[in-house]
Coordinates of C-alpha atoms and ligand atoms in Angstrom, one line a residue:
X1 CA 0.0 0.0 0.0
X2 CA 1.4 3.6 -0.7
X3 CA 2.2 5.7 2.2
X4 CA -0.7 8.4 3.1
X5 CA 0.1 11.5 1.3
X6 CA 1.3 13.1 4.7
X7 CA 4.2 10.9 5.3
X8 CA 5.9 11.0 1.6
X9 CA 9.4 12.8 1.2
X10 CA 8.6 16.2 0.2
X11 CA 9.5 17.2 -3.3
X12 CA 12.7 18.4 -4.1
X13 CA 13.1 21.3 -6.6
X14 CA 15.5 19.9 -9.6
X15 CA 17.9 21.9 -9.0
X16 CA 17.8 22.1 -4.8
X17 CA 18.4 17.8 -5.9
X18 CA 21.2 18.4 -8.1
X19 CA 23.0 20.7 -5.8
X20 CA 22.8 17.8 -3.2
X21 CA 23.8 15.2 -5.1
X22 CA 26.5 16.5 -6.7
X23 CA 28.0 17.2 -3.3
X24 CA 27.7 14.1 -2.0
X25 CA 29.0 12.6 -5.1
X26 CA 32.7 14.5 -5.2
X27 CA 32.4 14.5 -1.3
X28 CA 32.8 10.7 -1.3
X29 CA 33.9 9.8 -4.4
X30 CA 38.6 9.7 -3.6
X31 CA 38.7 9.6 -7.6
X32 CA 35.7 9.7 -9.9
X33 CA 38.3 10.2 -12.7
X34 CA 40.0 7.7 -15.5
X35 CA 39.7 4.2 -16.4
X36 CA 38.4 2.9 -12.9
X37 CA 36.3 5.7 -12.5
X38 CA 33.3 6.8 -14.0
X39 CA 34.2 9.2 -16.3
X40 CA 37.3 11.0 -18.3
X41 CA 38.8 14.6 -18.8
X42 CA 40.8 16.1 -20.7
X43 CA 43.4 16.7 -18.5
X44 CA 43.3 13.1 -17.8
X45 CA 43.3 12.2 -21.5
X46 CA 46.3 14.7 -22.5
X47 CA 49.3 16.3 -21.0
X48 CA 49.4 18.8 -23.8
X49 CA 45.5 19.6 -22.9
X50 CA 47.1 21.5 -19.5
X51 CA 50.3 22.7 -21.1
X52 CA 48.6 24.2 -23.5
X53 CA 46.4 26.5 -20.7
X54 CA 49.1 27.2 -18.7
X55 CA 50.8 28.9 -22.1
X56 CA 47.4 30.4 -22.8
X57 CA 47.7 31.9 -19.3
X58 CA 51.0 33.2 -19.4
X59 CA 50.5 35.0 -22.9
X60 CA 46.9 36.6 -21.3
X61 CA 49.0 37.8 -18.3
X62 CA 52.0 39.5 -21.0
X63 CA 48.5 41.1 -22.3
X64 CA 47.4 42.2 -18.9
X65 CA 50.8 44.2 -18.4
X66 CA 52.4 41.6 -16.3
X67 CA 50.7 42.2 -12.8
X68 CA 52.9 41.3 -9.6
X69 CA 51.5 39.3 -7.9
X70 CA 48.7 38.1 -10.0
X71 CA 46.2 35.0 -8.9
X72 CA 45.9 32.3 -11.1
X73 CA 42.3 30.5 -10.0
X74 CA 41.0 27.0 -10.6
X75 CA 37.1 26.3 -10.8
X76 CA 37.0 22.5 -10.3
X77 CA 40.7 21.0 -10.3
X78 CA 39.8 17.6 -10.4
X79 CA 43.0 15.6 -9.6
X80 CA 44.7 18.4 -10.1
X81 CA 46.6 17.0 -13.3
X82 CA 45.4 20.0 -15.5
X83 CA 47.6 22.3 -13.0
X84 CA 50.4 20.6 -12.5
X85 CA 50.5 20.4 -16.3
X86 CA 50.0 24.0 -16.5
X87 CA 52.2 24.9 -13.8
X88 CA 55.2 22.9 -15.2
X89 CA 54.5 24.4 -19.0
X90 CA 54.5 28.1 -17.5
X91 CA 57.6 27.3 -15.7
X92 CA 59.9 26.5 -18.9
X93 CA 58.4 29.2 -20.9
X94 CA 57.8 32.1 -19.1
X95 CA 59.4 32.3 -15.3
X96 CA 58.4 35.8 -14.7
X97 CA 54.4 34.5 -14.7
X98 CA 55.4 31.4 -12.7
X99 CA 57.1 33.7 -9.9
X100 CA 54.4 36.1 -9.9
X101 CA 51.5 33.7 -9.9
X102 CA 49.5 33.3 -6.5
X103 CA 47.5 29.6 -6.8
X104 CA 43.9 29.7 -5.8
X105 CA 41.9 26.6 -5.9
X106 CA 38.1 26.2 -5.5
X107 CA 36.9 23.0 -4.2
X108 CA 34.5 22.1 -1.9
X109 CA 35.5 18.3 -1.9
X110 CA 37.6 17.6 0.9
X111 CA 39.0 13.9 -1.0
X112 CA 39.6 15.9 -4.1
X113 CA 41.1 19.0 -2.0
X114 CA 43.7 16.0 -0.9
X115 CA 44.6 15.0 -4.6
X116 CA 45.4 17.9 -5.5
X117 CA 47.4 19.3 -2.6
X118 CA 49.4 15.5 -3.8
X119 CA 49.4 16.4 -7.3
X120 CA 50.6 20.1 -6.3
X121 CA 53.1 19.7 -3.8
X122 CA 55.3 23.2 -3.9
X123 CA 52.8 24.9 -5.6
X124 CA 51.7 27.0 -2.3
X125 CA 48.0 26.7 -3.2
X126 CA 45.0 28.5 -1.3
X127 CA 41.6 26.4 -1.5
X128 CA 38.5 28.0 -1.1
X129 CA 34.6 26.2 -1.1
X130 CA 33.3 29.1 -3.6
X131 CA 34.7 31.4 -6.3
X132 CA 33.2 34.5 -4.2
X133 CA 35.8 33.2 -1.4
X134 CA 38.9 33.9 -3.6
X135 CA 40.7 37.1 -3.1
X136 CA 40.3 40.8 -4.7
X137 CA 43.4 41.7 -7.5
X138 CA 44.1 40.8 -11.2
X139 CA 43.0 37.0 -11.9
X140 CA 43.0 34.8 -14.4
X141 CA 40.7 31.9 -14.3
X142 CA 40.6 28.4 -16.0
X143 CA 37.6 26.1 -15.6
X144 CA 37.6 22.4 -17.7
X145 CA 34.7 20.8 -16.8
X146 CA 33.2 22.8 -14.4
X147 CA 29.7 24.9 -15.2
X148 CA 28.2 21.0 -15.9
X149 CA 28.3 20.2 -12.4
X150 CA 26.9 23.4 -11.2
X151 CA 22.7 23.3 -10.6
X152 CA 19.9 23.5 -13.3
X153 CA 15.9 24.4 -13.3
X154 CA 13.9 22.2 -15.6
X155 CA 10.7 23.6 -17.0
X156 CA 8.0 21.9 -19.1
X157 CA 6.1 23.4 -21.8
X158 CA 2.1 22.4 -20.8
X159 CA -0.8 23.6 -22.3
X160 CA -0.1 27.5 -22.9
X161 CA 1.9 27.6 -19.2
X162 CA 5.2 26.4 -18.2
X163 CA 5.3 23.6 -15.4
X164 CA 8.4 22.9 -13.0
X165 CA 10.0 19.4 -12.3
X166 CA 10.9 18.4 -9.0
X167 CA 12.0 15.0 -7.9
X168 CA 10.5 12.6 -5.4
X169 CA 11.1 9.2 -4.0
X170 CA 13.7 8.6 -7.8
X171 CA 10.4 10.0 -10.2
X172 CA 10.1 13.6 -12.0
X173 CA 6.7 15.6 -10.9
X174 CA 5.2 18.5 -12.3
X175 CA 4.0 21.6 -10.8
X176 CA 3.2 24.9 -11.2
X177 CA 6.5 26.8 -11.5
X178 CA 7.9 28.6 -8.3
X179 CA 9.1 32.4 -9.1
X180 CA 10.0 31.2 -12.7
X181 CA 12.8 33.1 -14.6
X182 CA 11.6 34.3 -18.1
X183 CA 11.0 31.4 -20.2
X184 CA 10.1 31.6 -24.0
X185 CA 6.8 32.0 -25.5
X186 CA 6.2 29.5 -27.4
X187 CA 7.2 26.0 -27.4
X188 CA 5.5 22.9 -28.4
X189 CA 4.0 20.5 -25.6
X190 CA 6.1 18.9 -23.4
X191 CA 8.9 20.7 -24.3
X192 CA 11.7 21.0 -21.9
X193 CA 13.7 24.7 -21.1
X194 CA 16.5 24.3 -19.1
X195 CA 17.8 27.4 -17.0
X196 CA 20.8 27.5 -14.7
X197 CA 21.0 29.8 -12.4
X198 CA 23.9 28.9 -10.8
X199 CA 25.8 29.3 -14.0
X200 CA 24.5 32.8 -14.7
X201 CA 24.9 34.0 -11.4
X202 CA 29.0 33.0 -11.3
X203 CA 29.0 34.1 -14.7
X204 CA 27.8 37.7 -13.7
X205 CA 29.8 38.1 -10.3
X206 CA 33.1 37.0 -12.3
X207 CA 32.4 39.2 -14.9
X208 CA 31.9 42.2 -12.7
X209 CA 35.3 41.1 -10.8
X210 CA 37.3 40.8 -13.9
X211 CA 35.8 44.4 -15.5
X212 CA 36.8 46.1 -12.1
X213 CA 39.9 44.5 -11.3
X214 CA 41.4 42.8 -14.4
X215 CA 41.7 39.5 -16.1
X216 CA 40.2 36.9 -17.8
X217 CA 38.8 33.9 -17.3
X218 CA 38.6 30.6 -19.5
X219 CA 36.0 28.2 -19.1
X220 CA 35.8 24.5 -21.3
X221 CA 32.7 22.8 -21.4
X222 CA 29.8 20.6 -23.6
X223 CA 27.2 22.6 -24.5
X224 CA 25.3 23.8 -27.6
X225 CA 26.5 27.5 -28.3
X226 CA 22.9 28.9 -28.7
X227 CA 21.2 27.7 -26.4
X228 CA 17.7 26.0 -27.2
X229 CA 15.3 23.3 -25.8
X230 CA 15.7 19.9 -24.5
X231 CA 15.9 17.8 -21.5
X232 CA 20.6 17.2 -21.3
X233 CA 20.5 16.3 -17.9
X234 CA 22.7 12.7 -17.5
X235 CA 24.6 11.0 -15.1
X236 CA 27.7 8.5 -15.6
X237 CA 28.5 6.0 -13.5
X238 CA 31.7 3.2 -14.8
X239 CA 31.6 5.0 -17.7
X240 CA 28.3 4.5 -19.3
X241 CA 24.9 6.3 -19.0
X242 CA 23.1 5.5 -15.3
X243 CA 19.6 6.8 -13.8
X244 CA 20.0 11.0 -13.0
X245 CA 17.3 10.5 -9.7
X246 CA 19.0 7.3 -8.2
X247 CA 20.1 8.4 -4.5
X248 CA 21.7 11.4 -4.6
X249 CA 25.8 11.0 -4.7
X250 CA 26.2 7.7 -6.5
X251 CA 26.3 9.0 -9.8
X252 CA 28.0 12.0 -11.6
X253 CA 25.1 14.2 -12.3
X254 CA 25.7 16.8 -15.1
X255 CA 24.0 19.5 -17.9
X256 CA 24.9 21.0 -21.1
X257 CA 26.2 24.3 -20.1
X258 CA 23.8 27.0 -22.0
X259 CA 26.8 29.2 -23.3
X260 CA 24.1 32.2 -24.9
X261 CA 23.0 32.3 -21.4
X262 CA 26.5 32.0 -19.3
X263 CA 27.4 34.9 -22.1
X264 CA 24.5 36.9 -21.9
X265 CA 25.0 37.5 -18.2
X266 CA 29.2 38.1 -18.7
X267 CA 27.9 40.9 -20.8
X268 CA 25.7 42.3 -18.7
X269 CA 28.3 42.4 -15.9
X270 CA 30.5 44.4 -17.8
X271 CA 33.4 41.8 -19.5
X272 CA 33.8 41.1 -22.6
X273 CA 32.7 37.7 -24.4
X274 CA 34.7 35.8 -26.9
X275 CA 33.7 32.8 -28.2
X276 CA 32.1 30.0 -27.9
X277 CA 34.8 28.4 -30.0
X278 CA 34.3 24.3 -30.4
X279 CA 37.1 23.1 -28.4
X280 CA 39.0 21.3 -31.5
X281 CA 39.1 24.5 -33.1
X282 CA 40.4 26.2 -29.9
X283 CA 43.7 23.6 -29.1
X284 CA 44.2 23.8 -32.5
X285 CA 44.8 27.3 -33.0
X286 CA 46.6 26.6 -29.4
X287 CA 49.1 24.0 -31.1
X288 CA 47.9 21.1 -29.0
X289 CA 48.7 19.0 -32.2
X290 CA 52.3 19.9 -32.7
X291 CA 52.7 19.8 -28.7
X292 CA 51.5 15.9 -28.5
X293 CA 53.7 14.9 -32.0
X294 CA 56.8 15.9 -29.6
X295 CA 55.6 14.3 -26.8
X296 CA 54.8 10.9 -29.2
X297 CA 58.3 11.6 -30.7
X298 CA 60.3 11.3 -27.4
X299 CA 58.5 8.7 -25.9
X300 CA 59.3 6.2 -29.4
X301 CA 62.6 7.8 -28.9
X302 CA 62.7 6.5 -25.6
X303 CA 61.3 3.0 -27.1
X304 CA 58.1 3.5 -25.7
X305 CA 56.1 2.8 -29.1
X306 CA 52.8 2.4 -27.4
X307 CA 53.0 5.5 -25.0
X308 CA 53.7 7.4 -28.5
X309 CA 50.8 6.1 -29.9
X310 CA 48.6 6.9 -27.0
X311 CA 49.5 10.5 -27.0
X312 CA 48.8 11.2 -30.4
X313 CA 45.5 9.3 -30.4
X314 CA 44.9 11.4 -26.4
X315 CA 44.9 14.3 -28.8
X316 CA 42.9 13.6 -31.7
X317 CA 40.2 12.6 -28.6
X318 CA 40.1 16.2 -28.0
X319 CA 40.1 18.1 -30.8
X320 CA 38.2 15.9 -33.7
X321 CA 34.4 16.6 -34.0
X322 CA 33.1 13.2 -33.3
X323 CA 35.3 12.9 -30.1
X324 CA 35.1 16.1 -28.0
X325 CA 36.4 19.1 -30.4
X326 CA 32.6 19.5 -31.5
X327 CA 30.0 19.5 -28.6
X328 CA 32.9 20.9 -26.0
X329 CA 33.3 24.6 -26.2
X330 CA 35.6 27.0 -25.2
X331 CA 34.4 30.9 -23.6
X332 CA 36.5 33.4 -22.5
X333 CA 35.3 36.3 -20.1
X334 CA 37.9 39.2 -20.1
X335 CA 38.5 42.8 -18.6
X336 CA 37.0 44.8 -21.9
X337 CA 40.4 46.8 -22.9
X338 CA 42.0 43.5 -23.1
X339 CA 42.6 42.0 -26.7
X340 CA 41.2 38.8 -28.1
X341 CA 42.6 36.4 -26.0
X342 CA 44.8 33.6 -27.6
X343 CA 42.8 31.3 -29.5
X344 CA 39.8 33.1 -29.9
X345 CA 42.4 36.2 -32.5
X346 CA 39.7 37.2 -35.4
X347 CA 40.9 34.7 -38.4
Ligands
LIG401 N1 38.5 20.1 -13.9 C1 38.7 18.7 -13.6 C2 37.5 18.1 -12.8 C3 36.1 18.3 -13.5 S1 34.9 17.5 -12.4 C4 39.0 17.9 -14.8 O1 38.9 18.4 -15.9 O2 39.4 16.7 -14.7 C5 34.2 18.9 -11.6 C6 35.1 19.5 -10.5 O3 34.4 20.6 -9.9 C7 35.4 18.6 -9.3 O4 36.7 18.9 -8.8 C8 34.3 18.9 -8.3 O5 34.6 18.6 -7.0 C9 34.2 20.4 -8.5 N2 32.9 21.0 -8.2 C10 31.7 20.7 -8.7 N3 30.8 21.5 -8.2 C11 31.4 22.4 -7.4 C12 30.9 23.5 -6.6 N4 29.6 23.9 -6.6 N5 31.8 24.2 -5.9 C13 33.1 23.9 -5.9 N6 33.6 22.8 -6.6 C14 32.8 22.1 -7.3

């Protein structure tokens, strides 16, 4: 027999759920990442992926006029491979960045906090829960991977109003939208707009931070580029495609990032927008090609034939359209009298 109404779980706004269970997911996950994990980076899939960033970084602060000392932020760092990659890259090339740079990382899991204080060892890193906790002065930011994890609204086109989805006892219900952001006109029945506010919100507040203090920040993720309809909530678990309402923290629970929308509010906060370039496009232009072929050609040199191999075809992953150089974008939000950062030059 059901429960009387009285004594079911509440419902749980979508995003209120998501929030939850993405917390407890990286809060006791030690290592969601790589082959025995449940999902892959790019970080984790190429060296050259972080390299390439940290380069990217050190030419946007040569733009910025070389501030001294100058924070260099993380949204997300995983493992904290993309960094040390970075870090090590900046190092060889361009000391004067690596000496000025002050390492702030945001990460509210306390097991991933741990791998990458490992994976980070002299790096003299501050961590902070939120990106409002990081300190005032010129910044640049890098983000792989993280404005999917961050909270979405679900709303559902019925009749000529839009209804809400919540989430009870593993199921989706319907009702009447609570305080409902503008949502379009029209849209045929059951259609499904998804809205983040999350993402727009940190969008804004950086933008208003980089506009009055200076910087840029760099965000990689999969999304369309205009925005649009459609239900892209998933979850991974091992690897493959697992239930996005099974109990909140045993599955990586993700969106398409809306980049109109995450751009949309940059602009209104006062930095300028460039891009969304797909990713493939972006390396390229980056040289993450020509980075891996020397990687490949020391490791054969080295007689490690099948390392070689797996760095060039680590690479073609990331930039080829059927792998992740399509769907994965990459957005930069910068201080307006900054140029085009590198990457996103006009061709
Ligand atoms: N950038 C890494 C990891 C991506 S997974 C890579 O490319 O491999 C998402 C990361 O963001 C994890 O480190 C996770 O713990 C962190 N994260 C997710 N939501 C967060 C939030 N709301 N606040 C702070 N960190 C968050």
């Amino acid at each position: 027999m059901p429960p009387p109404e009285d004594q079911a779980a509440p419902p749980e706004r979508l995003d209120r759920f998501m929030a939850r269970a993405v917390a407890a997911y990286y809060a006791t996950r030690p290592d969601p990442f790589g082959r025995a994990g449940d999902f892959t980076t790019a970080p984790e899939i190429a060296q050259a992926f972080g390299e390439c960033l940290g380069l990217w970084a050190a030419v946007t602060w040569q733009a910025m006029g070389r501030p001294d000392p100058v924070l260099l932020v993380e949204l997300g760092p995983g493992r904290g491979t993309l960094m040390a990659d970075a870090l090590r890259a900046i190092g060889q090339a361009m000391p004067g960045f690596r000496a000025a740079l002050r390492l702030h990382l945001v990460e509210a899991s306390p097991a991933l906090r741990a791998a990458q204080a490992r994976a980070l060892p002299d790096a003299g890193a501050t961590w902070h829960d939120d990106p409002a906790g990081v300190p005032p002065g010129p910044a640049i930011l890098l983000g792989n991977e993280f404005l999917d994890a961050l909270p979405i609204r679900q709303f559902v086109r019925r009749g000529n109003a839009w209804a809400e989805r919540f989430v009870r006892d593993g199921g989706f219900l319907e009702a009447p939208a609570e305080a409902a952001p503008p949502l379009p006109a029209e849209a045929p029945e059951g259609a499904v707009q998804e809205v983040s506010e999350a993402a727009r919100a940190l969008a804004g507040a950086l933008a208003r931070r980089l506009a009055a203090q200076g910087g840029a920040a760099l965000f990689l993720d999969y999304g369309a580029a205009e925005g649009g309809l459609g239900d892209t909530l998933q979850a991974m678990a091992r690897h493959g495609p697992a239930d996005p309402l099974a109990s909140p923290g045993s599955v990586d629970l993700t969106a398409h990032v809306d980049f109109a929308a995450v751009a949309a509010a940059a602009r209104e906060g006062g930095a300028a927008v460039h891009g969304p370039l797909p990713q493939g496009l972006f390396l390229q232009r980056l040289g993450l090609m020509s980075r891996a072929a020397i990687l490949a050609r020391s490791a054969a040199l080295a007689g490690r034939r099948d390392q070689a191999g797996l760095i060039l075809s680590g690479a073609e992953r990331l930039v080829a359209a059927e792998g992740m150089g399509r769907l994965f974008k990459a957005l930069c939000l910068c201080h307006p009298a900054l140029p085009p950062p590198p990457g996103f030059e006009p061709p």
